[in-house]
PDB file of C-alpha atoms in Angstrom:
ATOM      1  CA  UNK A   1      10.816   2.907  52.661  1.00 46.00           C
ATOM      2  CA  UNK A   2       7.569   1.772  51.792  1.00 45.00           C
ATOM      3  CA  UNK A   3       7.801   2.909  48.283  1.00 40.00           C
ATOM      4  CA  UNK A   4      10.966   1.368  48.027  1.00 42.00           C
ATOM      5  CA  UNK A   5       9.492  -2.146  49.044  1.00 48.00           C
ATOM      6  CA  UNK A   6       6.612  -1.509  46.818  1.00 43.00           C
ATOM      7  CA  UNK A   7       8.794  -0.820  43.913  1.00 44.00           C
ATOM      8  CA  UNK A   8      10.952  -3.940  44.893  1.00 48.00           C
ATOM      9  CA  UNK A   9       7.519  -5.930  44.856  1.00 46.00           C
ATOM     10  CA  UNK A  10       6.001  -5.022  41.715  1.00 47.00           C
ATOM     11  CA  UNK A  11       9.236  -4.491  39.488  1.00 46.00           C
ATOM     12  CA  UNK A  12      11.443  -6.875  40.998  1.00 48.00           C
ATOM     13  CA  UNK A  13      14.689  -4.281  40.806  1.00 43.00           C
ATOM     14  CA  UNK A  14      17.519  -5.766  42.409  1.00 44.00           C
ATOM     15  CA  UNK A  15      19.326  -3.957  45.380  1.00 42.00           C
ATOM     16  CA  UNK A  16      22.003  -6.234  45.818  1.00 42.00           C
ATOM     17  CA  UNK A  17      23.736  -5.841  42.433  1.00 42.00           C
ATOM     18  CA  UNK A  18      25.067  -2.580  42.121  1.00 43.00           C
ATOM     19  CA  UNK A  19      26.108  -0.940  38.625  1.00 42.00           C
ATOM     20  CA  UNK A  20      28.869   1.424  37.707  1.00 42.00           C
ATOM     21  CA  UNK A  21      27.979   4.815  39.181  1.00 41.00           C
ATOM     22  CA  UNK A  22      25.509   3.607  41.979  1.00 41.00           C
ATOM     23  CA  UNK A  23      25.701   5.631  45.347  1.00 40.00           C
ATOM     24  CA  UNK A  24      27.830   3.367  47.460  1.00 42.00           C
ATOM     25  CA  UNK A  25      27.243   4.301  51.256  1.00 42.00           C
ATOM     26  CA  UNK A  26      29.895   3.523  53.822  1.00 43.00           C
ATOM     27  CA  UNK A  27      29.668   0.531  55.863  1.00 45.00           C
ATOM     28  CA  UNK A  28      28.277   1.019  59.400  1.00 45.00           C
ATOM     29  CA  UNK A  29      30.800   0.235  62.311  1.00 46.00           C
ATOM     30  CA  UNK A  30      30.841  -3.043  63.627  1.00 46.00           C
ATOM     31  CA  UNK A  31      29.537  -1.412  67.059  1.00 45.00           C
ATOM     32  CA  UNK A  32      26.422   0.104  65.421  1.00 43.00           C
ATOM     33  CA  UNK A  33      22.916  -0.836  66.722  1.00 43.00           C
ATOM     34  CA  UNK A  34      20.765  -2.981  64.536  1.00 45.00           C
ATOM     35  CA  UNK A  35      18.472  -0.200  63.991  1.00 43.00           C
ATOM     36  CA  UNK A  36      20.893   2.089  62.342  1.00 44.00           C
ATOM     37  CA  UNK A  37      21.843  -0.776  60.126  1.00 47.00           C
ATOM     38  CA  UNK A  38      18.567  -1.352  58.547  1.00 44.00           C
ATOM     39  CA  UNK A  39      18.255   2.543  58.126  1.00 44.00           C
ATOM     40  CA  UNK A  40      21.575   2.399  56.274  1.00 45.00           C
ATOM     41  CA  UNK A  41      20.353  -0.669  54.163  1.00 47.00           C
ATOM     42  CA  UNK A  42      17.078   1.140  53.617  1.00 44.00           C
ATOM     43  CA  UNK A  43      19.073   4.465  52.620  1.00 45.00           C
ATOM     44  CA  UNK A  44      21.518   2.321  50.315  1.00 46.00           C
ATOM     45  CA  UNK A  45      17.912   0.819  48.538  1.00 42.00           C
ATOM     46  CA  UNK A  46      16.801   4.235  47.931  1.00 42.00           C
ATOM     47  CA  UNK A  47      19.919   5.771  46.518  1.00 44.00           C
ATOM     48  CA  UNK A  48      20.730   2.492  44.464  1.00 41.00           C
ATOM     49  CA  UNK A  49      17.124   2.939  42.873  1.00 39.00           C
ATOM     50  CA  UNK A  50      17.449   6.406  42.250  1.00 40.00           C
ATOM     51  CA  UNK A  51      20.510   6.290  40.478  1.00 44.00           C
ATOM     52  CA  UNK A  52      19.403   3.055  38.443  1.00 38.00           C
ATOM     53  CA  UNK A  53      16.486   5.321  36.906  1.00 39.00           C
ATOM     54  CA  UNK A  54      18.477   7.848  36.209  1.00 42.00           C
ATOM     55  CA  UNK A  55      20.979   6.000  34.555  1.00 44.00           C
ATOM     56  CA  UNK A  56      18.081   4.676  31.904  1.00 44.00           C
ATOM     57  CA  UNK A  57      18.818   5.805  28.674  1.00 48.00           C
ATOM     58  CA  UNK A  58      16.258   8.213  26.975  1.00 48.00           C
ATOM     59  CA  UNK A  59      14.336   6.709  24.072  1.00 50.00           C
ATOM     60  CA  UNK A  60      15.057   8.641  21.026  1.00 51.00           C
ATOM     61  CA  UNK A  61      14.248   8.434  17.678  1.00 52.00           C
ATOM     62  CA  UNK A  62      12.246   5.723  15.939  1.00 51.00           C
ATOM     63  CA  UNK A  63      11.565   2.263  17.321  1.00 62.00           C
ATOM     64  CA  UNK A  64       9.772  -0.531  16.126  1.00 64.00           C
ATOM     65  CA  UNK A  65       7.558  -1.261  19.091  1.00 74.00           C
ATOM     66  CA  UNK A  66       4.670  -4.082  19.598  1.00 76.00           C
ATOM     67  CA  UNK A  67       2.193  -1.656  17.748  1.00 82.00           C
ATOM     68  CA  UNK A  68       3.933  -1.100  15.047  1.00 85.00           C
ATOM     69  CA  UNK A  69       4.410  -4.896  14.676  1.00 83.00           C
ATOM     70  CA  UNK A  70       0.845  -5.418  15.039  1.00 86.00           C
ATOM     71  CA  UNK A  71       0.008  -2.822  12.445  1.00 90.00           C
ATOM     72  CA  UNK A  72       2.616  -4.304  10.141  1.00 88.00           C
ATOM     73  CA  UNK A  73       0.736  -7.871  10.522  1.00 87.00           C
ATOM     74  CA  UNK A  74      -2.358  -6.230   9.859  1.00 88.00           C
ATOM     75  CA  UNK A  75      -1.735  -4.976   6.728  1.00 90.00           C
ATOM     76  CA  UNK A  76       0.030  -7.621   5.182  1.00 88.00           C
ATOM     77  CA  UNK A  77      -2.468 -10.286   6.497  1.00 85.00           C
ATOM     78  CA  UNK A  78      -4.881  -8.167   4.263  1.00 88.00           C
ATOM     79  CA  UNK A  79      -2.678  -7.419   1.669  1.00 88.00           C
ATOM     80  CA  UNK A  80      -1.700 -11.271   0.829  1.00 87.00           C
ATOM     81  CA  UNK A  81      -4.937 -12.022   0.934  1.00 86.00           C
ATOM     82  CA  UNK A  82      -7.647  -9.724  -0.680  1.00 87.00           C
ATOM     83  CA  UNK A  83      -5.456  -8.532  -4.236  1.00 88.00           C
ATOM     84  CA  UNK A  84      -4.356 -12.187  -4.385  1.00 87.00           C
ATOM     85  CA  UNK A  85      -8.098 -13.245  -4.712  1.00 86.00           C
ATOM     86  CA  UNK A  86      -8.861 -10.248  -6.858  1.00 87.00           C
ATOM     87  CA  UNK A  87      -6.141 -11.009  -9.309  1.00 87.00           C
ATOM     88  CA  UNK A  88      -7.271 -14.330  -9.212  1.00 85.00           C
ATOM     89  CA  UNK A  89     -10.802 -13.802  -9.905  1.00 85.00           C
ATOM     90  CA  UNK A  90     -10.266 -11.427 -12.762  1.00 86.00           C
ATOM     91  CA  UNK A  91      -7.588 -13.799 -14.579  1.00 85.00           C
ATOM     92  CA  UNK A  92     -11.252 -16.109 -15.143  1.00 81.00           C
ATOM     93  CA  UNK A  93     -11.486 -13.068 -17.661  1.00 81.00           C
ATOM     94  CA  UNK A  94      -9.045 -14.022 -19.884  1.00 82.00           C
ATOM     95  CA  UNK A  95      -7.265 -10.872 -20.319  1.00 85.00           C
ATOM     96  CA  UNK A  96      -4.040  -9.858 -18.753  1.00 87.00           C
ATOM     97  CA  UNK A  97      -4.266  -6.039 -18.615  1.00 88.00           C
ATOM     98  CA  UNK A  98      -7.662  -6.302 -16.859  1.00 88.00           C
ATOM     99  CA  UNK A  99      -5.696  -8.356 -14.083  1.00 89.00           C
ATOM    100  CA  UNK A 100      -2.739  -5.729 -14.139  1.00 91.00           C
ATOM    101  CA  UNK A 101      -5.164  -2.596 -14.162  1.00 92.00           C
ATOM    102  CA  UNK A 102      -7.959  -3.675 -11.905  1.00 91.00           C
ATOM    103  CA  UNK A 103      -5.032  -5.372  -9.287  1.00 91.00           C
ATOM    104  CA  UNK A 104      -3.257  -2.443  -9.435  1.00 93.00           C
ATOM    105  CA  UNK A 105      -6.690  -0.032  -9.099  1.00 93.00           C
ATOM    106  CA  UNK A 106      -7.601  -2.389  -6.041  1.00 92.00           C
ATOM    107  CA  UNK A 107      -3.760  -2.307  -4.628  1.00 92.00           C
ATOM    108  CA  UNK A 108      -4.039   1.707  -4.169  1.00 94.00           C
ATOM    109  CA  UNK A 109      -7.628   1.998  -3.078  1.00 94.00           C
ATOM    110  CA  UNK A 110      -7.274  -0.659  -0.616  1.00 93.00           C
ATOM    111  CA  UNK A 111      -3.767   0.562   0.677  1.00 94.00           C
ATOM    112  CA  UNK A 112      -5.479   4.258   1.023  1.00 95.00           C
ATOM    113  CA  UNK A 113      -8.665   2.602   2.969  1.00 94.00           C
ATOM    114  CA  UNK A 114      -6.473   0.405   5.189  1.00 94.00           C
ATOM    115  CA  UNK A 115      -4.377   3.427   5.998  1.00 94.00           C
ATOM    116  CA  UNK A 116      -7.142   5.689   6.828  1.00 95.00           C
ATOM    117  CA  UNK A 117      -8.596   2.912   8.851  1.00 94.00           C
ATOM    118  CA  UNK A 118      -5.351   3.070  11.151  1.00 93.00           C
ATOM    119  CA  UNK A 119      -5.344   6.410  11.615  1.00 95.00           C
ATOM    120  CA  UNK A 120      -8.755   7.182  12.468  1.00 95.00           C
ATOM    121  CA  UNK A 121      -8.543   4.072  14.678  1.00 92.00           C
ATOM    122  CA  UNK A 122      -5.109   5.540  16.418  1.00 92.00           C
ATOM    123  CA  UNK A 123      -7.013   8.832  16.445  1.00 93.00           C
ATOM    124  CA  UNK A 124      -9.999   7.167  18.731  1.00 93.00           C
ATOM    125  CA  UNK A 125      -7.541   5.754  21.091  1.00 91.00           C
ATOM    126  CA  UNK A 126      -5.329   8.994  21.578  1.00 92.00           C
ATOM    127  CA  UNK A 127      -8.987  10.778  22.215  1.00 93.00           C
ATOM    128  CA  UNK A 128      -9.935   8.289  24.622  1.00 93.00           C
ATOM    129  CA  UNK A 129      -6.746   8.075  26.254  1.00 92.00           C
ATOM    130  CA  UNK A 130      -6.984  12.023  27.056  1.00 93.00           C
ATOM    131  CA  UNK A 131     -10.854  11.939  28.153  1.00 94.00           C
ATOM    132  CA  UNK A 132      -9.683   9.129  30.698  1.00 94.00           C
ATOM    133  CA  UNK A 133      -6.618  11.150  31.744  1.00 94.00           C
ATOM    134  CA  UNK A 134      -9.178  14.290  32.549  1.00 95.00           C
ATOM    135  CA  UNK A 135     -11.666  11.856  34.467  1.00 94.00           C
ATOM    136  CA  UNK A 136      -8.608  10.512  36.406  1.00 93.00           C
ATOM    137  CA  UNK A 137      -7.158  14.087  36.921  1.00 93.00           C
ATOM    138  CA  UNK A 138     -10.835  15.291  38.063  1.00 94.00           C
ATOM    139  CA  UNK A 139     -11.559  12.347  40.605  1.00 91.00           C
ATOM    140  CA  UNK A 140      -8.024  12.673  42.036  1.00 91.00           C
ATOM    141  CA  UNK A 141      -8.669  16.110  42.820  1.00 92.00           C
ATOM    142  CA  UNK A 142     -11.784  16.504  43.940  1.00 92.00           C
ATOM    143  CA  UNK A 143     -12.434  13.140  45.643  1.00 91.00           C
ATOM    144  CA  UNK A 144      -9.355  12.056  47.562  1.00 90.00           C
ATOM    145  CA  UNK A 145     -11.321   9.582  49.924  1.00 92.00           C
ATOM    146  CA  UNK A 146     -12.443   7.785  46.297  1.00 93.00           C
ATOM    147  CA  UNK A 147      -8.756   7.974  45.127  1.00 92.00           C
ATOM    148  CA  UNK A 148      -7.445   6.437  47.931  1.00 92.00           C
ATOM    149  CA  UNK A 149      -9.889   3.573  47.915  1.00 93.00           C
ATOM    150  CA  UNK A 150      -8.984   3.178  44.277  1.00 93.00           C
ATOM    151  CA  UNK A 151      -5.341   2.947  45.237  1.00 92.00           C
ATOM    152  CA  UNK A 152      -6.042   0.499  47.818  1.00 92.00           C
ATOM    153  CA  UNK A 153      -8.299  -1.572  45.509  1.00 92.00           C
ATOM    154  CA  UNK A 154      -5.185  -1.657  43.005  1.00 92.00           C
ATOM    155  CA  UNK A 155      -2.446  -2.714  44.901  1.00 92.00           C
ATOM    156  CA  UNK A 156      -4.688  -5.135  47.006  1.00 90.00           C
ATOM    157  CA  UNK A 157      -4.191  -8.233  44.832  1.00 90.00           C
ATOM    158  CA  UNK A 158      -0.149  -7.912  45.514  1.00 89.00           C
ATOM    159  CA  UNK A 159      -0.793  -9.265  49.095  1.00 88.00           C
ATOM    160  CA  UNK A 160       1.241  -6.852  50.553  1.00 88.00           C
ATOM    161  CA  UNK A 161       1.376  -6.721  54.538  1.00 92.00           C
ATOM    162  CA  UNK A 162      -1.658  -4.641  55.700  1.00 90.00           C
ATOM    163  CA  UNK A 163       0.607  -1.756  57.465  1.00 92.00           C
ATOM    164  CA  UNK A 164       2.548  -1.776  54.107  1.00 92.00           C
ATOM    165  CA  UNK A 165      -0.446  -1.455  52.299  1.00 90.00           C
ATOM    166  CA  UNK A 166      -1.858   1.284  54.358  1.00 92.00           C
ATOM    167  CA  UNK A 167       1.219   2.959  54.364  1.00 93.00           C
ATOM    168  CA  UNK A 168       1.811   3.106  50.417  1.00 91.00           C
ATOM    169  CA  UNK A 169      -1.747   3.869  49.777  1.00 91.00           C
ATOM    170  CA  UNK A 170      -1.471   7.201  52.201  1.00 92.00           C
ATOM    171  CA  UNK A 171       1.566   7.914  50.199  1.00 92.00           C
ATOM    172  CA  UNK A 172       0.358   7.715  47.135  1.00 91.00           C
ATOM    173  CA  UNK A 173      -3.109   9.188  47.685  1.00 91.00           C
ATOM    174  CA  UNK A 174      -1.244  12.252  48.501  1.00 91.00           C
ATOM    175  CA  UNK A 175       1.527  12.139  45.685  1.00 90.00           C
ATOM    176  CA  UNK A 176       1.710  14.014  42.856  1.00 90.00           C
ATOM    177  CA  UNK A 177       2.088  10.960  40.964  1.00 91.00           C
ATOM    178  CA  UNK A 178      -1.166   9.645  41.951  1.00 91.00           C
ATOM    179  CA  UNK A 179      -2.733   9.996  38.525  1.00 92.00           C
ATOM    180  CA  UNK A 180       0.351   8.662  36.636  1.00 93.00           C
ATOM    181  CA  UNK A 181      -0.279   5.917  38.945  1.00 92.00           C
ATOM    182  CA  UNK A 182      -3.743   5.021  38.249  1.00 92.00           C
ATOM    183  CA  UNK A 183      -3.469   5.809  34.694  1.00 92.00           C
ATOM    184  CA  UNK A 184      -0.802   3.138  34.243  1.00 92.00           C
ATOM    185  CA  UNK A 185      -2.290   0.474  36.886  1.00 91.00           C
ATOM    186  CA  UNK A 186      -5.890   0.742  37.002  1.00 89.00           C
ATOM    187  CA  UNK A 187      -6.271   1.933  33.381  1.00 91.00           C
ATOM    188  CA  UNK A 188      -3.413   0.218  31.936  1.00 89.00           C
ATOM    189  CA  UNK A 189      -3.065   3.341  29.789  1.00 88.00           C
ATOM    190  CA  UNK A 190       0.574   4.586  28.454  1.00 87.00           C
ATOM    191  CA  UNK A 191       0.856   7.928  27.034  1.00 87.00           C
ATOM    192  CA  UNK A 192       0.437   7.632  23.278  1.00 86.00           C
ATOM    193  CA  UNK A 193       3.237   8.904  21.243  1.00 85.00           C
ATOM    194  CA  UNK A 194       2.296  12.265  19.212  1.00 82.00           C
ATOM    195  CA  UNK A 195       2.925  10.601  15.820  1.00 87.00           C
ATOM    196  CA  UNK A 196       1.279   6.890  16.553  1.00 88.00           C
ATOM    197  CA  UNK A 197      -1.766   8.013  14.363  1.00 92.00           C
ATOM    198  CA  UNK A 198       0.674   8.528  11.100  1.00 93.00           C
ATOM    199  CA  UNK A 199       3.054   5.872  11.973  1.00 92.00           C
ATOM    200  CA  UNK A 200      -0.031   3.614  12.108  1.00 93.00           C
ATOM    201  CA  UNK A 201      -1.460   4.861   8.768  1.00 94.00           C
ATOM    202  CA  UNK A 202       1.873   4.563   7.251  1.00 95.00           C
ATOM    203  CA  UNK A 203       2.629   1.160   8.454  1.00 94.00           C
ATOM    204  CA  UNK A 204      -0.060  -0.495   7.462  1.00 95.00           C
ATOM    205  CA  UNK A 205      -1.016   1.090   4.137  1.00 95.00           C
ATOM    206  CA  UNK A 206       2.718   0.159   3.167  1.00 96.00           C
ATOM    207  CA  UNK A 207       2.477  -3.306   4.783  1.00 93.00           C
ATOM    208  CA  UNK A 208      -0.984  -3.868   2.666  1.00 94.00           C
ATOM    209  CA  UNK A 209       0.546  -2.290  -0.522  1.00 95.00           C
ATOM    210  CA  UNK A 210       3.522  -4.600  -0.461  1.00 93.00           C
ATOM    211  CA  UNK A 211       1.961  -7.680   0.225  1.00 91.00           C
ATOM    212  CA  UNK A 212      -0.689  -7.146  -2.184  1.00 91.00           C
ATOM    213  CA  UNK A 213       1.869  -6.290  -4.945  1.00 93.00           C
ATOM    214  CA  UNK A 214       3.530  -9.912  -4.912  1.00 91.00           C
ATOM    215  CA  UNK A 215       0.651 -11.912  -6.677  1.00 90.00           C
ATOM    216  CA  UNK A 216       0.794  -9.052  -9.878  1.00 91.00           C
ATOM    217  CA  UNK A 217       4.428  -9.566 -10.115  1.00 92.00           C
ATOM    218  CA  UNK A 218       4.327 -12.567 -12.098  1.00 91.00           C
ATOM    219  CA  UNK A 219       1.997 -10.827 -14.640  1.00 90.00           C
ATOM    220  CA  UNK A 220       3.982  -8.041 -14.908  1.00 89.00           C
ATOM    221  CA  UNK A 221       7.101 -10.489 -15.785  1.00 89.00           C
ATOM    222  CA  UNK A 222       5.343 -12.881 -17.984  1.00 86.00           C
ATOM    223  CA  UNK A 223       3.435 -10.252 -20.095  1.00 76.00           C
ATOM    224  CA  UNK A 224       0.034 -11.094 -22.056  1.00 74.00           C
ATOM    225  CA  UNK A 225       0.015 -13.122 -24.925  1.00 70.00           C
ATOM    226  CA  UNK A 226      -1.718 -16.458 -26.002  1.00 64.00           C
ATOM    227  CA  UNK A 227      -1.202 -18.923 -22.933  1.00 76.00           C
ATOM    228  CA  UNK A 228       0.950 -15.991 -20.803  1.00 84.00           C
ATOM    229  CA  UNK A 229      -2.201 -15.224 -18.590  1.00 85.00           C
ATOM    230  CA  UNK A 230      -2.467 -19.175 -17.541  1.00 86.00           C
ATOM    231  CA  UNK A 231       1.226 -19.171 -16.905  1.00 89.00           C
ATOM    232  CA  UNK A 232       1.247 -16.039 -14.981  1.00 88.00           C
ATOM    233  CA  UNK A 233      -1.898 -17.216 -12.854  1.00 88.00           C
ATOM    234  CA  UNK A 234      -0.006 -20.535 -12.112  1.00 90.00           C
ATOM    235  CA  UNK A 235       3.358 -18.676 -11.176  1.00 92.00           C
ATOM    236  CA  UNK A 236       1.241 -16.189  -8.909  1.00 90.00           C
ATOM    237  CA  UNK A 237      -0.434 -19.168  -7.339  1.00 90.00           C
ATOM    238  CA  UNK A 238       2.897 -20.744  -6.717  1.00 92.00           C
ATOM    239  CA  UNK A 239       4.238 -17.622  -5.143  1.00 92.00           C
ATOM    240  CA  UNK A 240       1.400 -16.452  -3.000  1.00 90.00           C
ATOM    241  CA  UNK A 241       1.357 -20.003  -1.478  1.00 91.00           C
ATOM    242  CA  UNK A 242       5.032 -19.346  -0.338  1.00 93.00           C
ATOM    243  CA  UNK A 243       4.399 -16.071   1.130  1.00 92.00           C
ATOM    244  CA  UNK A 244       1.122 -17.219   2.720  1.00 91.00           C
ATOM    245  CA  UNK A 245       2.932 -20.132   4.421  1.00 94.00           C
ATOM    246  CA  UNK A 246       6.075 -18.393   5.528  1.00 93.00           C
ATOM    247  CA  UNK A 247       3.690 -15.192   6.671  1.00 90.00           C
ATOM    248  CA  UNK A 248       1.686 -17.544   8.722  1.00 89.00           C
ATOM    249  CA  UNK A 249       4.637 -19.891   9.804  1.00 92.00           C
ATOM    250  CA  UNK A 250       6.128 -16.713  11.412  1.00 90.00           C
ATOM    251  CA  UNK A 251       3.242 -15.059  12.889  1.00 86.00           C
ATOM    252  CA  UNK A 252       2.378 -17.752  14.854  1.00 89.00           C
ATOM    253  CA  UNK A 253       5.831 -18.495  15.384  1.00 88.00           C
ATOM    254  CA  UNK A 254       6.229 -15.294  17.335  1.00 85.00           C
ATOM    255  CA  UNK A 255       3.558 -16.103  19.596  1.00 84.00           C
ATOM    256  CA  UNK A 256       4.537 -19.175  20.510  1.00 86.00           C
ATOM    257  CA  UNK A 257       8.133 -19.326  20.070  1.00 85.00           C
ATOM    258  CA  UNK A 258      10.336 -21.344  18.249  1.00 86.00           C
ATOM    259  CA  UNK A 259      11.618 -23.968  20.135  1.00 86.00           C
ATOM    260  CA  UNK A 260      10.507 -27.481  20.884  1.00 88.00           C
ATOM    261  CA  UNK A 261       8.432 -29.885  18.642  1.00 90.00           C
ATOM    262  CA  UNK A 262       4.794 -28.559  19.923  1.00 91.00           C
ATOM    263  CA  UNK A 263       5.832 -24.864  18.747  1.00 90.00           C
ATOM    264  CA  UNK A 264       7.221 -25.807  15.301  1.00 91.00           C
ATOM    265  CA  UNK A 265       3.578 -27.590  14.774  1.00 92.00           C
ATOM    266  CA  UNK A 266       1.591 -24.677  15.711  1.00 93.00           C
ATOM    267  CA  UNK A 267       3.899 -22.617  13.548  1.00 92.00           C
ATOM    268  CA  UNK A 268       3.305 -24.937  10.681  1.00 94.00           C
ATOM    269  CA  UNK A 269      -0.472 -25.294  11.311  1.00 94.00           C
ATOM    270  CA  UNK A 270      -0.289 -21.415  11.258  1.00 91.00           C
ATOM    271  CA  UNK A 271       1.021 -21.467   7.963  1.00 92.00           C
ATOM    272  CA  UNK A 272      -1.452 -23.877   6.311  1.00 94.00           C
ATOM    273  CA  UNK A 273      -4.013 -22.050   7.893  1.00 92.00           C
ATOM    274  CA  UNK A 274      -3.015 -18.719   5.922  1.00 89.00           C
ATOM    275  CA  UNK A 275      -2.490 -20.597   2.667  1.00 91.00           C
ATOM    276  CA  UNK A 276      -6.264 -22.816   2.972  1.00 92.00           C
ATOM    277  CA  UNK A 277      -7.758 -18.993   3.937  1.00 88.00           C
ATOM    278  CA  UNK A 278      -5.706 -17.326   1.042  1.00 85.00           C
ATOM    279  CA  UNK A 279      -6.175 -20.241  -1.494  1.00 86.00           C
ATOM    280  CA  UNK A 280     -10.118 -20.309  -0.455  1.00 89.00           C
ATOM    281  CA  UNK A 281     -10.800 -16.528  -1.251  1.00 84.00           C
ATOM    282  CA  UNK A 282      -8.844 -16.546  -4.517  1.00 83.00           C
ATOM    283  CA  UNK A 283     -10.998 -19.524  -5.428  1.00 84.00           C
ATOM    284  CA  UNK A 284     -14.336 -18.456  -4.643  1.00 86.00           C
ATOM    285  CA  UNK A 285     -13.216 -15.056  -6.379  1.00 80.00           C
ATOM    286  CA  UNK A 286     -12.381 -16.740  -9.427  1.00 79.00           C
ATOM    287  CA  UNK A 287     -15.486 -19.033  -9.498  1.00 83.00           C
ATOM    288  CA  UNK A 288     -18.079 -15.978  -8.841  1.00 84.00           C
ATOM    289  CA  UNK A 289     -15.902 -14.237 -11.593  1.00 78.00           C
ATOM    290  CA  UNK A 290     -16.275 -16.979 -14.021  1.00 77.00           C
ATOM    291  CA  UNK A 291     -20.133 -17.550 -13.166  1.00 82.00           C
ATOM    292  CA  UNK A 292     -21.028 -14.214 -13.667  1.00 79.00           C
ATOM    293  CA  UNK A 293     -19.038 -13.790 -16.994  1.00 69.00           C
ATOM    294  CA  UNK A 294     -20.973 -16.601 -18.037  1.00 71.00           C
ATOM    295  CA  UNK A 295     -24.269 -15.452 -16.792  1.00 65.00           C
ATOM    296  CA  UNK A 296     -23.685 -11.877 -18.325  1.00 60.00           C
ATOM    297  CA  UNK A 297     -22.989 -13.890 -21.777  1.00 57.00           C
ATOM    298  CA  UNK A 298     -26.117 -15.999 -21.990  1.00 57.00           C
ATOM    299  CA  UNK A 299     -28.148 -13.096 -20.799  1.00 58.00           C
ATOM    300  CA  UNK A 300     -26.646 -10.776 -23.578  1.00 56.00           C
ATOM    301  CA  UNK A 301     -26.918 -13.716 -26.305  1.00 54.00           C
ATOM    302  CA  UNK A 302     -30.840 -14.165 -24.923  1.00 53.00           C
ATOM    303  CA  UNK A 303     -31.640 -10.690 -25.706  1.00 60.00           C
ATOM    304  CA  UNK A 304     -29.894 -10.889 -29.390  1.00 54.00           C
TER     305      UNK A 304
END
């Protein structure tokens, strides 16, 4: 009974709205005492919760999770900024082929590097989870008193009645699920998927590649020739300004929401911020390449 109350308190599972397939217990007769009525009520609540848990559809196949969205955001944010800055900087050399080849080389190397970083990071998280699980298992197996104290400290902030808190603590401390409880509520750790590392690597690498391919498209389409490089640069800057603004707007809107003038202002500010960051990076790269080109040219002229 204490576990039912705890589930209702923590997860807000309604027990008064039956669903199809829920076990319904017959109502007690009018002459039944209040104690029997309470027992029937608690039994009905437990049966309802068990039925609700058993009817939850199993998660199968690929699902777009918050982690995948986070990895895609990381890949896109770098992919929309770094290759754009590089292509803008290389355009100062005045050769379209240098821009295209240099941009493609950076795009592939950056995607591989970002993907490997995501893979290794996910592997570290998986190793950390298993190490925490091993330590928690050892604690729960060899130190039952410490385990009970830890469970009580986890439940104490929820302002449970003292009797209920003691009852739930004692039950969980002796339950086989105590390790799962500690992993979820004390360490806030969910079991990682076996494919997390590979999924993270592919998501980050693909997002980086697609984002970095945008500034190169105008150079492919416009081609090379006299005056073509400057035209391609202008088109690339325009395309990236729109892409960076949309990315920043959507990324901020997902966090703050879409309704209300305040949310719109924050989303617009996020879009403008991304444009300014990308533009500053591209301008700095272009200026530095131009300065190096001039410096190298003057140095070679002095040697001659």
